[in-house]
Coordinates of C-alpha atoms in Angstrom, one line a residue:
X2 CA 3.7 5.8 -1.0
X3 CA 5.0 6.7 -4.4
X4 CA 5.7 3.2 -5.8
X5 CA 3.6 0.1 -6.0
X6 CA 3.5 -3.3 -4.1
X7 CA 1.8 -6.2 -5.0
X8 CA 0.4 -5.8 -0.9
X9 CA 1.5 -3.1 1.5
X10 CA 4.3 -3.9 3.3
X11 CA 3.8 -4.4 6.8
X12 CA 7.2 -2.7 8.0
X13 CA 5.1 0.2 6.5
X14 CA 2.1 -0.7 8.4
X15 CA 3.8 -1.4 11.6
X16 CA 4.7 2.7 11.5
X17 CA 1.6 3.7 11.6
X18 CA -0.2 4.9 15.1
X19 CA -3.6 4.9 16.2
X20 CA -5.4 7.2 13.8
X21 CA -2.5 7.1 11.5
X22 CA -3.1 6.7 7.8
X23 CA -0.8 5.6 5.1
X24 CA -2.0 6.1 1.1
X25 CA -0.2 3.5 -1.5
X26 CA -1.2 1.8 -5.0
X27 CA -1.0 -2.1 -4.5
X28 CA -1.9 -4.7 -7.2
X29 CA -0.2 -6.0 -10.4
X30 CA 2.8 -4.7 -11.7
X31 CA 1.1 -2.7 -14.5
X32 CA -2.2 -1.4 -12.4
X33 CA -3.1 -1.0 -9.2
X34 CA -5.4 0.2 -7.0
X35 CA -5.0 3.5 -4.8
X36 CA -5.7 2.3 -0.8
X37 CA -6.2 4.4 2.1
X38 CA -4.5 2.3 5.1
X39 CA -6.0 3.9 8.1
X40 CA -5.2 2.4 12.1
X41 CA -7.8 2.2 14.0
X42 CA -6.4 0.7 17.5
X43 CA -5.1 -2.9 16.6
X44 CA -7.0 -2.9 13.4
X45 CA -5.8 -2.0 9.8
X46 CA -9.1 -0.6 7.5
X47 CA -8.9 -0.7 3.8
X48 CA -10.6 1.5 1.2
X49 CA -10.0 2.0 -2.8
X50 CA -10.3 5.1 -4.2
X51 CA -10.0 4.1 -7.6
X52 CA -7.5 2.4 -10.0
X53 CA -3.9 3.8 -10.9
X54 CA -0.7 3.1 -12.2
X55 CA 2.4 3.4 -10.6
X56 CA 6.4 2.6 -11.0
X57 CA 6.9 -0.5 -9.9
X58 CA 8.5 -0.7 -6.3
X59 CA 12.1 -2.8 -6.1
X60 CA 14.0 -4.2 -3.1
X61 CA 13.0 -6.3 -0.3
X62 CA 9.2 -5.3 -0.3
X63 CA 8.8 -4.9 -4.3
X64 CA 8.5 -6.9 -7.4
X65 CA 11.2 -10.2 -8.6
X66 CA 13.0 -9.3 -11.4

C-alpha cells in the first residue's frame, strides 16, 4: 500500500487469503508505522518494521479534510 491510513482498511484485509500478506504505513497523518498484515487462517498478525512517512491516503478509507 502506497498511502497511509490511520488503520488498515478492512476492505483491504478482507482480500487477503490464507498465507496472504499485505504491507502498508498506518498511524498519524504525518508518521506512521510500516506493518506487515499477514493471514493466517481467520486470524490477521501484525508486525512493525520501523517508522515512515507516507502521503496521506483520501476517500472513503483515508483522512477528513
Amino acid at each position: 500500500v502506497t498511502a497511509a491510513a490511520a488503520e488498515i482498511p478492512q476492505a483491504l484485509t478482507n482480500q487477503l487469503v490464507d498465507g496472504g500478506v499485505a504491507i502498508a504505513p498506518v498511524g498519524g497523518e504525518y508518521v506512521q508505522d510500516l506493518v506487515i498484515f499477514e493471514k493466517k487462517g481467520k486470524e490477521l498478525l501484525q508486525r512493525k518494521i520501523c517508522s515512515c512517512r507516507f502521503v496521506r491516503l483520501t476517500g472513503k478509507y483515508g483522512y477528513g479534510e
